[in-house]
Amino acid sequence: EPRSPWCCLAWTLVIGTMNSLVFLLNLLLMFVIFTLVLLPTIVVVYFGFQCHSQVLHSSARYCQSILDDNSSSALIILGFVIMSPLLVVAMATYCSLARRLQLLVCFQPYSLALYKGGRWCCRGEGAPCCARGCSSQLKAWV
C-alpha cells in the first residue's frame, strides 16, 4: 500500500542519503586506487616537467647535474606511455574490489519510499544490502 506523503518524503530522504553515501564511497575507493596505481606515472611526468628548461626549469641539484632537456623529454614521454597500461590495471583493480565488496548492490530503489511492505534484506555470501525482492540468482557481473 502507498505511504503517506510525509512518510514518503522521509523515506526518500533516507534512501537518497544512503545512495549518496554509497556513491561517495565508490568515488573515494576509485580515487585511492587510481592514485596508488598511477603514482609512478605521476612522479615520472612531474620530474620531467619540473626539470625541462622550456616548462619550469627548476634549480634543484638533480635537475642541473642529472637531467637535461633531452632526458626530461624522455621522462615526459615515458610517463605518458606507461599511463595507458596502468589505467587498465587501475580500472581492473577497482572493478575487482567493487565486485568483491558488492558495493554496486547497495544502491536502493526509490520504490522503497513509495510503498509499504518493501523490505531491506541481506543476501547470503556476506553482501551488506540489497533491494526489495532480492534473488540469490541476481548478479551484477557474470
C-alpha atoms as one frame of an Amber mdcrd trajectory, in Angstrom:
protein
   0.000   0.000   0.000   1.251   3.527  -0.682   2.883   5.512   2.124   1.585
   8.840   3.386   3.143  11.930   1.753   5.299  12.827   4.798   6.440   9.262
   5.302   7.231   9.012   1.597   9.278  12.219   1.796  11.174  10.974   4.853
  11.956   7.622   3.236  13.002   9.368   0.019  15.482  11.460   2.008  16.808
   8.387   3.816  17.221   6.387   0.613  18.687   9.373  -1.230  21.199   9.934
   1.580  22.165   6.275   1.634  22.584   6.161  -2.150  24.697   9.335  -1.986
  26.924   7.807   0.689  27.370   4.630  -1.339  28.224   6.766  -4.388  30.784
   8.779  -2.390  32.295   5.562  -1.022  32.671   4.238  -4.581  34.190   7.543
  -5.694  36.648   7.581  -2.775  37.665   3.984  -3.422  38.191   4.741  -7.104
  40.255   7.850  -6.293  42.521   5.961  -3.869  43.078   3.038  -6.240  43.778
   5.238  -9.265  46.147   7.448  -7.250  48.130   4.489  -5.947  48.340   2.683
  -9.285  49.155   5.806 -11.312  51.732   7.113  -8.813  54.746   6.026 -10.951
  53.344   7.918 -13.940  52.630  10.981 -11.817  56.165  11.033 -10.410  57.906
  10.485 -13.766  55.881  13.160 -15.569  56.305  15.584 -12.653  60.101  15.309
 -12.684  60.148  15.542 -16.479  58.167  18.772 -16.485  59.994  20.177 -13.460
  63.468  19.852 -14.988  62.721  20.804 -18.613  64.050  24.260 -19.458  61.017
  25.195 -21.583  58.491  24.385 -18.825  59.534  25.013 -15.211  63.347  24.728
 -15.253  63.882  24.079 -11.571  67.182  24.973  -9.958  67.218  21.740  -7.963
  70.537  19.896  -7.843  69.287  16.780  -9.645  67.917  18.944 -12.471  71.273
  20.593 -13.045  73.509  17.549 -12.656  71.438  14.591 -13.902  68.508  15.730
 -16.055  68.987  17.878 -19.129  66.280  18.801 -21.655  66.616  15.537 -23.596
  66.307  13.334 -20.516  63.418  15.460 -19.226  61.635  14.987 -22.547  62.287
  11.253 -22.330  60.763  11.174 -18.828  57.661  13.004 -20.019  57.228  10.624
 -22.967  57.855   7.574 -20.761  55.285   8.782 -18.240  52.589   9.155 -20.856
  53.462   5.818 -22.468  53.177   3.851 -19.221  49.934   5.625 -18.332  47.748
   3.509 -20.651  48.572   0.086 -19.178  48.419   1.482 -15.661  44.942   2.886
 -16.332  43.817  -0.597 -17.367  45.354  -2.091 -14.201  43.694   0.579 -12.026
  40.268   0.005 -13.584  40.582  -3.772 -13.284  41.607  -3.405  -9.648  38.664
  -1.128  -8.877  36.163  -3.404 -10.649  37.521  -6.463  -8.864  37.330  -4.786
  -5.468  33.857  -3.354  -6.115  32.665  -6.799  -7.156  34.219  -8.483  -4.127
  32.731  -5.910  -1.717  29.461  -5.859  -3.716  29.285  -2.078  -3.495  27.056
  -1.654  -6.538  24.359  -3.843  -4.967  23.954  -1.340  -2.117  22.055   1.219
  -4.200  18.405   1.158  -3.106  15.484   1.883  -5.471  13.159   4.765  -4.641
  10.175   2.401  -4.810  11.013   1.521  -1.194   9.972   5.079  -0.307   6.667
   4.936  -2.161   5.114   1.691  -0.933   4.869  -0.018   2.429   5.894  -3.620
   2.606   9.191  -3.140   0.811  11.931  -4.532   2.966  15.660  -4.260   3.248
  17.225  -7.649   3.075  20.631  -9.191   3.154  21.766 -11.830   0.758  23.990
 -14.636   1.787  27.641 -14.515   0.773  28.292 -11.503   3.002  26.512  -8.882
   0.890  25.786  -5.825   3.028  22.479  -4.810   1.485  20.127  -5.228  -1.426
  16.745  -4.066  -2.623  13.221  -5.416  -2.212  12.626  -8.720  -3.904  16.182
  -9.995  -3.608  17.112 -13.033  -5.524  20.184 -15.115  -4.935  20.314 -15.645
  -8.723  20.781 -11.903  -9.381  24.381 -10.971 -10.062  25.873  -7.695 -11.201
  28.671  -9.491 -13.076  28.789 -12.904 -14.609
